[in-house]
Coordinates of C-alpha atoms in Angstrom, one line a residue:
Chain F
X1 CA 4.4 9.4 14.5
X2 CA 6.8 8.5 16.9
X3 CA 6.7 6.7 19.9
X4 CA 7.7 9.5 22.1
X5 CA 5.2 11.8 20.2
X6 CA 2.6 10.0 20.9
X7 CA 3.3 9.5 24.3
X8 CA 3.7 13.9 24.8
X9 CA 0.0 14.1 23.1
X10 CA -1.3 11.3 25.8
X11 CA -0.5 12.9 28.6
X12 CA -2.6 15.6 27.9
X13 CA -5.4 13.5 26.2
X14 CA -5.1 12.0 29.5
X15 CA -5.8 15.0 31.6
X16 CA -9.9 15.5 30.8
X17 CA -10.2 11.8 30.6
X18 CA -8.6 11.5 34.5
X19 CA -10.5 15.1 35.6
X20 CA -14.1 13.6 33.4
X21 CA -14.0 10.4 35.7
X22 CA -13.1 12.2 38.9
X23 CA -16.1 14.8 38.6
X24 CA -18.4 12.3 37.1
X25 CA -17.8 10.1 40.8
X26 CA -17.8 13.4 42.8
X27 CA -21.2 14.6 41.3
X28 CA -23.1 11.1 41.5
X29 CA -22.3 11.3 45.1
X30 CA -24.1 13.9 45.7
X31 CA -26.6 13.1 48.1
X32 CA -29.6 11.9 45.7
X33 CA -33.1 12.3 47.7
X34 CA -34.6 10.1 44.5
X35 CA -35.0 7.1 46.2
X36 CA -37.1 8.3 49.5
X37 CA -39.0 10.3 47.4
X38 CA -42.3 8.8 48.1
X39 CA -45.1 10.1 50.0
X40 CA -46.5 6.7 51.5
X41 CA -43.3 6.2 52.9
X42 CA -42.9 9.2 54.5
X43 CA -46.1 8.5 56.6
X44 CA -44.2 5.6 58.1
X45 CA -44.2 6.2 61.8
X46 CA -39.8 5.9 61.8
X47 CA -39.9 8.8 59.3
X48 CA -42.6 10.6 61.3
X49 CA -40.5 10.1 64.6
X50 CA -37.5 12.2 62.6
X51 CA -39.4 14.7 61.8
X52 CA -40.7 15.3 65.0
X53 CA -37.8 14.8 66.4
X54 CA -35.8 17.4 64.3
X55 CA -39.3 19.5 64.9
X56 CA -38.4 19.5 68.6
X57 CA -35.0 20.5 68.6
X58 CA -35.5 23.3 66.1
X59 CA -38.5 24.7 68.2
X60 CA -36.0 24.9 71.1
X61 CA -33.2 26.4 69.7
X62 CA -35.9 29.6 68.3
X63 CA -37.0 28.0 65.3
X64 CA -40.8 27.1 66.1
X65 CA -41.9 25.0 63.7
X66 CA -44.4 22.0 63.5
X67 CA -43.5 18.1 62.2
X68 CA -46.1 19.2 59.9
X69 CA -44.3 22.1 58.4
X70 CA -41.3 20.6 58.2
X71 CA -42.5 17.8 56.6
X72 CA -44.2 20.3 54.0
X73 CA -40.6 22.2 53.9
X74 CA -38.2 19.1 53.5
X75 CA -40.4 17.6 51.2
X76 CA -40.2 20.5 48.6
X77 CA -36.7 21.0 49.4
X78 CA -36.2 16.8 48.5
X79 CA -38.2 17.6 44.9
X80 CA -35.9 21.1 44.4
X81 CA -32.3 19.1 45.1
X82 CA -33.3 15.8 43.1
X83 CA -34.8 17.9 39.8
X84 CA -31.2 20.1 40.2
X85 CA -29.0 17.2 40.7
X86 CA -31.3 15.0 38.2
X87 CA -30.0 18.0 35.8
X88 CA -26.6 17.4 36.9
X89 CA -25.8 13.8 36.9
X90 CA -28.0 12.7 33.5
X91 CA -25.5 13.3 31.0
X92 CA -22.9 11.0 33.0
X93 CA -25.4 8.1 33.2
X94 CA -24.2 6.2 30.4
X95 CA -20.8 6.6 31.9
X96 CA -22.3 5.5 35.5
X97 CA -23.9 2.7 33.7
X98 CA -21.3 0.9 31.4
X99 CA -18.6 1.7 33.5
X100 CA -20.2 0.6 36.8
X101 CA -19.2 3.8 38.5
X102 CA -22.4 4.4 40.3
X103 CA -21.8 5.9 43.8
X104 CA -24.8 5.1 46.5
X105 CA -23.5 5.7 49.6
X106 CA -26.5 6.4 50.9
X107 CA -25.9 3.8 54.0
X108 CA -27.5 3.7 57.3
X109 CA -28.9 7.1 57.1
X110 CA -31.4 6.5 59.9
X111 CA -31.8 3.5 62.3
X112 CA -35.7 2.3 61.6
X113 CA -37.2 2.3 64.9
X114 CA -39.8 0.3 63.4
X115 CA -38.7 -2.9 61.6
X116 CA -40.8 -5.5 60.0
X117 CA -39.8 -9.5 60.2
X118 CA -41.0 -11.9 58.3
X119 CA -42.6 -14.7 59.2
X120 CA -44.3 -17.7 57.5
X121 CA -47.1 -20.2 58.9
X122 CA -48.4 -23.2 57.3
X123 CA -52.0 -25.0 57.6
X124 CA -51.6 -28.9 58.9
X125 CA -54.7 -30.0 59.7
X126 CA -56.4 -27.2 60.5
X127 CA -54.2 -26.1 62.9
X128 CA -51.7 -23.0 62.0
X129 CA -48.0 -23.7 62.8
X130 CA -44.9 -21.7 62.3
X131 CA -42.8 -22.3 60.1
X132 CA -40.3 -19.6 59.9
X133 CA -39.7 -16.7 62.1
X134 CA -37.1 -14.6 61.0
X135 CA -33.6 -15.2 63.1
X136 CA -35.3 -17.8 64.6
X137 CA -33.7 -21.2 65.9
X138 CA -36.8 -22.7 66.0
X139 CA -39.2 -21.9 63.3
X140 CA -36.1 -22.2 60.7
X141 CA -37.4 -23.6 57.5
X142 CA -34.7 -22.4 54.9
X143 CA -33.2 -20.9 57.4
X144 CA -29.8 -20.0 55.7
X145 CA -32.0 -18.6 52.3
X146 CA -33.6 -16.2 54.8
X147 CA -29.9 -15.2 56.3
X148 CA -28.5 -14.4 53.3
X149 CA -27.8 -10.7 53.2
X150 CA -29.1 -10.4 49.9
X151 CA -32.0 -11.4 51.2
X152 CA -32.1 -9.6 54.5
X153 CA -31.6 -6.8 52.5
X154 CA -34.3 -7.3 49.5
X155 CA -37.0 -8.1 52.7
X156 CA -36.1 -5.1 54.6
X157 CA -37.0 -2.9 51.4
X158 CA -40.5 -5.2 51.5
X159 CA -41.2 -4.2 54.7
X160 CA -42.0 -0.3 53.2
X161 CA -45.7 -0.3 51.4
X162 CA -44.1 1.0 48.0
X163 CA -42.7 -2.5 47.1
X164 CA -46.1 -3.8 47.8
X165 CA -46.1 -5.5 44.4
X166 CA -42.7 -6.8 44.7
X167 CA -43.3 -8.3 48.0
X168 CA -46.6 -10.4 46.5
X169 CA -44.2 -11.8 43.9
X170 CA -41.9 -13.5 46.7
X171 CA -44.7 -14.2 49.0
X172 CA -46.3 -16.2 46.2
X173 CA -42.2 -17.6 45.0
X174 CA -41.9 -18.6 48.7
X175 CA -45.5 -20.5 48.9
X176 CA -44.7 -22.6 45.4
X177 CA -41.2 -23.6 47.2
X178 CA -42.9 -24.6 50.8
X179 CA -45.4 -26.8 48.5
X180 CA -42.9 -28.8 47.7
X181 CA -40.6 -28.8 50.7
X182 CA -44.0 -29.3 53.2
X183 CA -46.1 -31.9 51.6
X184 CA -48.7 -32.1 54.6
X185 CA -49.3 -28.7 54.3
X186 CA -52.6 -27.1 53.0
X187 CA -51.9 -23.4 53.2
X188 CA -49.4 -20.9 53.4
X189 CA -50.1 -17.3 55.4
X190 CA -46.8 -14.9 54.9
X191 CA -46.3 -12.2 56.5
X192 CA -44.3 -9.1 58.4
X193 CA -44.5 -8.4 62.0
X194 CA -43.9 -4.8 62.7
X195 CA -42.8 -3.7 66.2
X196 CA -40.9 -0.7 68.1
X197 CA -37.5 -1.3 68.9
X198 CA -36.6 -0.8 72.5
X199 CA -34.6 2.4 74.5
X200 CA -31.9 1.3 76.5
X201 CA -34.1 2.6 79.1
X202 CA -37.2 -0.4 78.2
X203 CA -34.7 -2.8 78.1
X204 CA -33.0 -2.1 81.4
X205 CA -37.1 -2.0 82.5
X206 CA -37.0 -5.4 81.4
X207 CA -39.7 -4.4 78.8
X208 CA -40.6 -6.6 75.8
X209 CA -40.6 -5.5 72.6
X210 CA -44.7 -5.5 71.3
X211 CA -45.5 -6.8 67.4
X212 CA -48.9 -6.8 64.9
X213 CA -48.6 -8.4 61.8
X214 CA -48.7 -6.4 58.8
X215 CA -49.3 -7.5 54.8
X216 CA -50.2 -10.8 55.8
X217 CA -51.2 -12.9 52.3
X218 CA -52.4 -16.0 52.4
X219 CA -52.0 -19.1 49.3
X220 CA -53.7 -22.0 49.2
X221 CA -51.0 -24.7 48.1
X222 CA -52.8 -27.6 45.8
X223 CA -52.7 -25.4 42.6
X224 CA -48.5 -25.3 43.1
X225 CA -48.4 -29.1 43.3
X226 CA -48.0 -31.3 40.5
X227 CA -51.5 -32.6 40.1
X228 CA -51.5 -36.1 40.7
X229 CA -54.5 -37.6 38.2
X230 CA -51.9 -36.1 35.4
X231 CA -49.1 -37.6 36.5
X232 CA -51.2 -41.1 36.3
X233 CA -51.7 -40.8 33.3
X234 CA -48.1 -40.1 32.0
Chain P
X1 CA -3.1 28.9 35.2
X2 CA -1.0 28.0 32.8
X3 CA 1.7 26.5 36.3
X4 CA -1.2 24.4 37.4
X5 CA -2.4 22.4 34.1
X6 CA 1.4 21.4 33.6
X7 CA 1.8 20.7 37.4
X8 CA -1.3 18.5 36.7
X9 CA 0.1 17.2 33.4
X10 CA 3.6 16.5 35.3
X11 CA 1.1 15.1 38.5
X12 CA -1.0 12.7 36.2
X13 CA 2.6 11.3 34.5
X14 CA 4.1 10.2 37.6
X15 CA 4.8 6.6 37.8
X16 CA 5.9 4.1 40.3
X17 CA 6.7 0.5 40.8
X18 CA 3.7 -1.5 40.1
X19 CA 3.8 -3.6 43.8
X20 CA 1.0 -1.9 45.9
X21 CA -1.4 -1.6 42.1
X22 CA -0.6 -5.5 42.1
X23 CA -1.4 -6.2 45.9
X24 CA -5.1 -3.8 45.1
X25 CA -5.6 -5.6 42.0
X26 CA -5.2 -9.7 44.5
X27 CA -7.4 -8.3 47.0
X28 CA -10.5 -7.0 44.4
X29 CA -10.1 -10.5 42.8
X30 CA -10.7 -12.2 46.3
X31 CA -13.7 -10.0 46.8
X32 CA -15.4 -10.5 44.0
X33 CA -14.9 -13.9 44.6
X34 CA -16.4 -13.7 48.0
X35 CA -19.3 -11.5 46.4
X36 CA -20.0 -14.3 44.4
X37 CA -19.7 -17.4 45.7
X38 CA -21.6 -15.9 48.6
X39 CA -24.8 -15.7 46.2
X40 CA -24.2 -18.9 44.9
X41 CA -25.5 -21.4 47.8
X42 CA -29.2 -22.4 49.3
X43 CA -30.5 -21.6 46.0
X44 CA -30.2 -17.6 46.2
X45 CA -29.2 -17.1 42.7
X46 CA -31.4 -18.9 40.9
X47 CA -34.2 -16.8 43.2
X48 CA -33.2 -13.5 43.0
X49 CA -31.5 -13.6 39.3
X50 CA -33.4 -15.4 37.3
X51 CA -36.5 -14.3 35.3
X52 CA -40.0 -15.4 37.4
X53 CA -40.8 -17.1 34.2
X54 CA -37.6 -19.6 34.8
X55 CA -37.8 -20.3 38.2
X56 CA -37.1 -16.9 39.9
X57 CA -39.6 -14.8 42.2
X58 CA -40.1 -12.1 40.3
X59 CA -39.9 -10.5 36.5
X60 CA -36.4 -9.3 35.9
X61 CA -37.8 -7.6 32.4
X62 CA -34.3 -7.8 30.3
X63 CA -31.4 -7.0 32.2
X64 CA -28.5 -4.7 31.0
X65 CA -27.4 -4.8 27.5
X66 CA -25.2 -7.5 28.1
X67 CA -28.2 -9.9 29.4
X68 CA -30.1 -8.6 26.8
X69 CA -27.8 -9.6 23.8
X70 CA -26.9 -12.5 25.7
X71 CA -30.7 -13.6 25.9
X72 CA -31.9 -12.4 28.8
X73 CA -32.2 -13.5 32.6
X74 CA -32.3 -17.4 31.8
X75 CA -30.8 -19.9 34.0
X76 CA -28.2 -20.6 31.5
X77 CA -27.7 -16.5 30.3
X78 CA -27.2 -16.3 34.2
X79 CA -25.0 -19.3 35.8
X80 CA -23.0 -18.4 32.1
X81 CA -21.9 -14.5 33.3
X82 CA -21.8 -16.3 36.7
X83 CA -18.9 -18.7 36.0
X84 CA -16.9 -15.9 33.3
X85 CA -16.7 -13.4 36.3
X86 CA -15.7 -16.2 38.5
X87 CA -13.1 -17.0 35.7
X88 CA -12.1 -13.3 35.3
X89 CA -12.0 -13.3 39.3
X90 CA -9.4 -16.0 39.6
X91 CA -7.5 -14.4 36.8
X92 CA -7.3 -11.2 38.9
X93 CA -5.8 -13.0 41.8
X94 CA -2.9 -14.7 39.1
X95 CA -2.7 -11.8 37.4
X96 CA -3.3 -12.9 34.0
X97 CA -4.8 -10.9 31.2
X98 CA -4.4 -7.4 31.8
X99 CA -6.8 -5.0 31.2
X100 CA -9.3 -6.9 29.7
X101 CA -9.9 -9.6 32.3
X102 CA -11.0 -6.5 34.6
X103 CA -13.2 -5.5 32.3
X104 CA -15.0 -9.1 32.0
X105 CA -15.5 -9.1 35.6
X106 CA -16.2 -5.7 36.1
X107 CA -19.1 -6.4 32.8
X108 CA -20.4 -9.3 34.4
X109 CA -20.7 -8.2 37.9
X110 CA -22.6 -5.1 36.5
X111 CA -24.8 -8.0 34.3
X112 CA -25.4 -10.2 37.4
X113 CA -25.9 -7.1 40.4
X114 CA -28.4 -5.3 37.7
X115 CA -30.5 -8.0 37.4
X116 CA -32.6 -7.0 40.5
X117 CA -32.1 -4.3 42.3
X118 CA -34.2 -4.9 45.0
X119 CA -31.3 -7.8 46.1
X120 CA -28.5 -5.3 45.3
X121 CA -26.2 -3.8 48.3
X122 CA -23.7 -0.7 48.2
X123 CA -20.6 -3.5 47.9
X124 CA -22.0 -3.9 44.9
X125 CA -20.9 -0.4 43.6
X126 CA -18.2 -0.3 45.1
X127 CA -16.7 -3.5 44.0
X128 CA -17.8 -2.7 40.2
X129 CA -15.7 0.8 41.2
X130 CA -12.8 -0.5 42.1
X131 CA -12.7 -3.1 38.8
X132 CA -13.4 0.2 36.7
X133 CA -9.8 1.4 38.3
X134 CA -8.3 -2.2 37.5
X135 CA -9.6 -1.3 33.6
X136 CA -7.6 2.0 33.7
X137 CA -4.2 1.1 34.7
X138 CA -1.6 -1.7 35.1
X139 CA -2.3 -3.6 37.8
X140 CA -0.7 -6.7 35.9
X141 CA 2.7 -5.4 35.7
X142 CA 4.1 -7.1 38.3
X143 CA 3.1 -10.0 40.9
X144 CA 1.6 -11.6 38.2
X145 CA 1.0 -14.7 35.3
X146 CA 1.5 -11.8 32.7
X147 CA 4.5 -10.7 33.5
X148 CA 5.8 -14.6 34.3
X149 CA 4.1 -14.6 30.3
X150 CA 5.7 -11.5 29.1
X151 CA 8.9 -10.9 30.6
X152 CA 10.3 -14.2 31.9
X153 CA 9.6 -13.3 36.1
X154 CA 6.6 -13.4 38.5
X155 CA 7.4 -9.7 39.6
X156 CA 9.2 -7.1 37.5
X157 CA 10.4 -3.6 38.0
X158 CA 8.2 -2.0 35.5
X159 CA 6.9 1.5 36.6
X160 CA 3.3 2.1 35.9
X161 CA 1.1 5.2 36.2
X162 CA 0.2 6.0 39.8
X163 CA -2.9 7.8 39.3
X164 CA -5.4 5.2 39.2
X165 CA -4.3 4.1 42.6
X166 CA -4.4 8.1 43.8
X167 CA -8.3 8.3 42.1
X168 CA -9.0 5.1 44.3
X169 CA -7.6 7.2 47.6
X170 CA -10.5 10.1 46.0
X171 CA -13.0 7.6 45.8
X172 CA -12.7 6.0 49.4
X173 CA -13.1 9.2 50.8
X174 CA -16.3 9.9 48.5
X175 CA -17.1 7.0 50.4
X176 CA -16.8 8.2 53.3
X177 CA -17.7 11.9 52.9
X178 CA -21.1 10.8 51.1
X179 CA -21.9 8.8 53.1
X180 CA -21.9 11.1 56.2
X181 CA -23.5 13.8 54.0
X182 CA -26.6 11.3 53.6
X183 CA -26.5 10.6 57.3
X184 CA -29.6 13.4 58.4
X185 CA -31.4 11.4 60.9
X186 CA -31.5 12.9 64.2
X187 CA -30.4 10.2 65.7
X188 CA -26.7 10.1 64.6
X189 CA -26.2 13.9 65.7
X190 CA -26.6 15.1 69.1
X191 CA -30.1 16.7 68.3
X192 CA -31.2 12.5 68.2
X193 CA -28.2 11.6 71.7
X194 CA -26.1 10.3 69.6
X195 CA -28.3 7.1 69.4
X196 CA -27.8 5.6 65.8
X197 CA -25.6 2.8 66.1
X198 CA -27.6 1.3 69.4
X199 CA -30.5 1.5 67.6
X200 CA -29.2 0.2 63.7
X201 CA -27.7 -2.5 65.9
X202 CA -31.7 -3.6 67.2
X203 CA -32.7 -3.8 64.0
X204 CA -32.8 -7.7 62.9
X205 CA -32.3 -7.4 59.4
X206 CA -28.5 -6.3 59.7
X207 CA -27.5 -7.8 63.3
X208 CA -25.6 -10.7 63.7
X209 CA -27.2 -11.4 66.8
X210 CA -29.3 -10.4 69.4
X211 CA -27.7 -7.0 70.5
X212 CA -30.5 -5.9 73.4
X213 CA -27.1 -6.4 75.6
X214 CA -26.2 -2.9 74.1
X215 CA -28.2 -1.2 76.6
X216 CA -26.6 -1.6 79.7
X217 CA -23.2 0.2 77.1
X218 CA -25.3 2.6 75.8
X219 CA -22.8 5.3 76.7
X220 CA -20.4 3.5 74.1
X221 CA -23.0 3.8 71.2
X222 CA -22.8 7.2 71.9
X223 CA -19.9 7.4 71.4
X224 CA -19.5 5.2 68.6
X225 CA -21.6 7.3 66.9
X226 CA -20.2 10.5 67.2
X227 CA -16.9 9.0 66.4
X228 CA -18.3 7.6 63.0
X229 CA -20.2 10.6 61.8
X230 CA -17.2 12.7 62.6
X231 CA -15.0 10.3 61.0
X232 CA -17.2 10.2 58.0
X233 CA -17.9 14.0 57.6
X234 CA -14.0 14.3 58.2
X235 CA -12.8 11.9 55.5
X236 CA -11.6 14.8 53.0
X237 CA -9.1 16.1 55.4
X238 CA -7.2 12.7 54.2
X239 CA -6.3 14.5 50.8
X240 CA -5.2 17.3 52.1
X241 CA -2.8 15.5 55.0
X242 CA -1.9 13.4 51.4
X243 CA -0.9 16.2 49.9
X244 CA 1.4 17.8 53.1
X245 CA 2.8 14.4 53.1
X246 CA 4.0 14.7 49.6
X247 CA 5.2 18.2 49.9
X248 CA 7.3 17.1 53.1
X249 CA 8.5 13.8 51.7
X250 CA 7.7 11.6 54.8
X251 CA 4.6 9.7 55.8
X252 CA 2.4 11.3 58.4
X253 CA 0.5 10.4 61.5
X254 CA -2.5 11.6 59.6
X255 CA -2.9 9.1 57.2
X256 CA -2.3 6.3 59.9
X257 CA -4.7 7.5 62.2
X258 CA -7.1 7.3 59.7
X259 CA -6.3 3.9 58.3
X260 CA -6.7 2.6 62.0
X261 CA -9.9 4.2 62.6
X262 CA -11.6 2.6 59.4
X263 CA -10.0 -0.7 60.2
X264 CA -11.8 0.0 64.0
X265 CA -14.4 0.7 62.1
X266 CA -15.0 -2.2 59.7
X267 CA -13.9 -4.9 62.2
X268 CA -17.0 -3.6 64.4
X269 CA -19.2 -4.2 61.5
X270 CA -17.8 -7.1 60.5
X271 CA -18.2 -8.8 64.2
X272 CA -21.8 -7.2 65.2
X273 CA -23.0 -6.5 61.6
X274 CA -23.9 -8.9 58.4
X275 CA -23.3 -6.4 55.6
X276 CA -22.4 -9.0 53.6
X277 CA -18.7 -8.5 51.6
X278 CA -18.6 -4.7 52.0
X279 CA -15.8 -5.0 54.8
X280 CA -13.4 -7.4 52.8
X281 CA -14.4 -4.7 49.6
X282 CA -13.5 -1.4 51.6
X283 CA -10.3 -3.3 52.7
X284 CA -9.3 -3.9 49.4
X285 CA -9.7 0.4 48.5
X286 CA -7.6 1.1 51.6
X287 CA -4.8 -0.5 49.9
X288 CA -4.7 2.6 47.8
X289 CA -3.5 4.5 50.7
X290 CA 0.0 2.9 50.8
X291 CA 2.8 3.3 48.2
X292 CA 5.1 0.6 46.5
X293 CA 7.7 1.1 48.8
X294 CA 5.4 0.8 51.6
X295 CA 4.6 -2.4 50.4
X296 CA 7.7 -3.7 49.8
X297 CA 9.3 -2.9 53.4
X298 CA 6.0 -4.5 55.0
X299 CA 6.9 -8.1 52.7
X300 CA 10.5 -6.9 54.3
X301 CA 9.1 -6.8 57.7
X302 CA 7.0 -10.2 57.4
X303 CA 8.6 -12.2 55.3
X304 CA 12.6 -10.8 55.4
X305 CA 12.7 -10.4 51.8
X306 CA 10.3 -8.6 49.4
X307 CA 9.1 -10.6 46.2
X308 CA 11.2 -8.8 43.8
X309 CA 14.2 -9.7 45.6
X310 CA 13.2 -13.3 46.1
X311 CA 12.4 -13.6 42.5
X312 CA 14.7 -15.6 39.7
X313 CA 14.8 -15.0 36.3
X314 CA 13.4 -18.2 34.3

């Protein structure tokens, strides 16, 4: 076969290939409900807020409707779109997934009017003190660690019940590394606090913003130091 | 029918000088570079990538298929991919190794980013995107250590297929568009007052500083906010302007609107937000939007002379 042969049957192999990666990227952008799929997170007063927001602006255009039934009506709708587009986009996952051409765009879809911070205190002689309060000058134990936006981002997920688990797993990470890095420490309480951001209106009232602390787990640190009788007898 | 699939044939065969594929392919090396070297310091890797059993927070399970084969998420499996994409990184920036370089960084970024999702950001994606475009085409024709290699010059006058740069114009406005589709909280339509960005900007995990200031410029969120939801639901009127542009043969106002709006855009986010290295990422795709010859008169205008005419054969 001759060069120029070969070159008349690729462009037209090319044309599928081209037209196979453009659709695969348009259909995975689809708007995928998958990921807010969850029930306990729906309950969270942000999502609530929406609903009753969007509850509230239907009602007065005509459409009377409760938080409650649209709730019931978006959340069927959610399961109906993800099973349709599940059905879509499965076939292209290999493609998504060895390629890399995943498209989650789902960013900033709603500010959370109800954020959770961490923070972390430790246990000096019976006395709590804090250690690190998140954007804190102050309380800034590995402050830069806690800045990173990796971070920021993996802690803002924690701050939803459904990565419960996940959150334990760094809690406890987090109270082997101030073990180390806080010798005169006993224990370690970490934890989120949870508050309403303000209107423009509350700030210009001078209003402050009000938190509770939320998933608060506390680790006693002498089983995450080296024990010292064993090291003696090295 | 039979008009369009050769129109498309002809569409898909078009080539052009390899300068503004070459200046894309510099500016995805830089941000992966910045994606990584970002997650290197104050011991963030080694937390969020590494199994819990070797010093990380959590179990990672296997990884991908590469992690797996490779051994798993170990310290050394995982500072390993580490310094190959960094490698393949720098060789995207110099322009060395072709294809196959982007698809080593493009394979390790998808090995490290998969490791835990629960660390992972959009830029992520969209970086591993834009090295899947560096895979299909040839980005090191010219501008680069290949063709100093290959064909005796650091930039050449080799034509190379222009449709991977015209699928990364599709896939900044997917951005965009998908984005804005995903976008149904009340608060960034007028049903909410247009109140999104004052209150995203309250929210301490993505501020770059206290931003209670906003309030007394609430009116300006507002209109931020419209602006950026319009802007976003309004992305794929960019392919059609594209395509008017093409069938009149001279740029349009269209297309420079828009690239001045997203540069508005992103240089808001970069100075209030920390989003980590999406902005320098999406800058990267916006090269897409301008032609060789576009690039070449802008080296004109800064410099006097474009590379290929500075260049000497050695």
């Amino acid at each position: 076969m001759t060069s120029q042969s070969a070159r008349r049957i690729w462009r037209h192999v090319r044309v599928p290939l081209v037209l196979f990666h453009v659709a695969a990227i348009v259909l995975m952008s689809t708007p995928d409900p998958g990921p807010g799929l969850n029930r306990s997170a729906w309950k969270n007063p942000t999502v609530q807020d929406e609903l009753s927001a969007w509850a509230e602006r239907l009602s007065g255009l005509g459409l009377e409707v409760t938080p409650e039934a649209l709730e019931a009506w978006a959340w069927d709708r959610a399961v109906e779109l993800n099973r349709a587009r599940d059905r879509v986009v499965s076939p292209l996952r290999p493609y998504h997934e060895y390629a890399g051409v995943r498209q989650p765009w789902n960013m900033f879809v709603a500010p959370h009017r109800n954020p959770a911070v961490l923070g972390v205190d430790v246990l000096v002689e019976d006395e709590w003190r804090p250690l690190y309060r998140a954007r804190s000058d102050e309380h800034d134990y590995r402050r830069a660690f806690f800045d990173h936006d990796r971070i920021r981002a993996m802690l803002f997920r924690y701050g939803w019940s459904s990565f419960r688990m996940s959150y334990h797993d760094f809690a406890r990470w987090l109270a082997k590394q101030i073990a180390v890095d806080v010798p005169e420490a006993t224990k370690a309480r970490v934890f989120f606090s949870r508050y309403r951001t303000l209107s423009p209106e509350e700030v210009k009232a001078g209003e402050e913003t009000k938190a509770s602390r939320d998933q608060a787990v506390v680790f006693d640190l002498a089983p995450f130091r080296p024990d010292p009788s064993a090291e003696a007898a090295e | 029918m039979i008009r369009a699939y050769r129109s498309l044939v002809a569409f898909l065969d078009e080539r052009e000088r390899g300068e503004a594929l070459a200046l894309f392919r510099i500016a995805v090396g830089v941000a992966l570079l910045v994606d990584l070297f970002a997650t290197a310091p104050d011991g963030v890797l080694s937390a969020i990538w590494i199994d819990i059993h070797h010093g990380g927070y959590r179990p990672l399970g296997h990884g991908n298929y590469l992690v797996h084969a490779l051994g798993g998420p170990t310290p050394a499996v995982v500072w390993g991919l580490f310094a190959a994409t960094s490698a393949a990184g720098v060789a995207l920036i110099v322009g060395f190794g072709g294809r196959v370089t982007a698809l080593v960084a493009a394979q390790g970024l998808l090995a490290l980013s998969g490791l835990n999702g629960h660390t992972r950001g959009s830029y992520d994606a969209l970086l591993s995107n834009l090295l899947w475009l560096l895979v299909l085409s040839a980005s090191t024709a010219t501008w680069s250590l290949d063709a100093r290699l290959f064909r005796g010059r650091w930039s050449t006058e080799r034509l190379v297929p222009a449709w991977p740069r015209r699928v990364g114009i599709v896939q900044l406005v997917l951005v965009y568009f998908s984005t804005g589709l995903h976008k149904i909280s009340a608060h960034w339509t007028p049903a909410g007052g247009f109140s999104a960005i004052y209150y995203i900007l309250q929210q301490p995990s993505w501020h770059r500083f206290d931003m209670t200031w906003l309030a007394y410029v609430y009116p300006l969120t507002q209109i931020g906010t419209a602006v950026t939801w319009c802007f976003e639901l309004l992305s794929p009127v960019l392919l059609f302007a594209l395509w008017r542009e093409r069938r009149r043969g001279r740029p349009g106002f269209y297309r420079l609107g828009f690239v001045m709006m997203g540069l508005l855009l992103h240089t808001g986010i970069l100075v209030f937000m920390e989003v980590g290295p999406f902005t320098v990422i999406i800058f990267a795709l916006y090269l897409c939007l301008f032609g060789p010859d576009e690039v070449r008169r802008l080296f004109d205008a800064t410099y006097g002379l474009s590379p290929s005419r500075c260049s000497t054969k050695l």
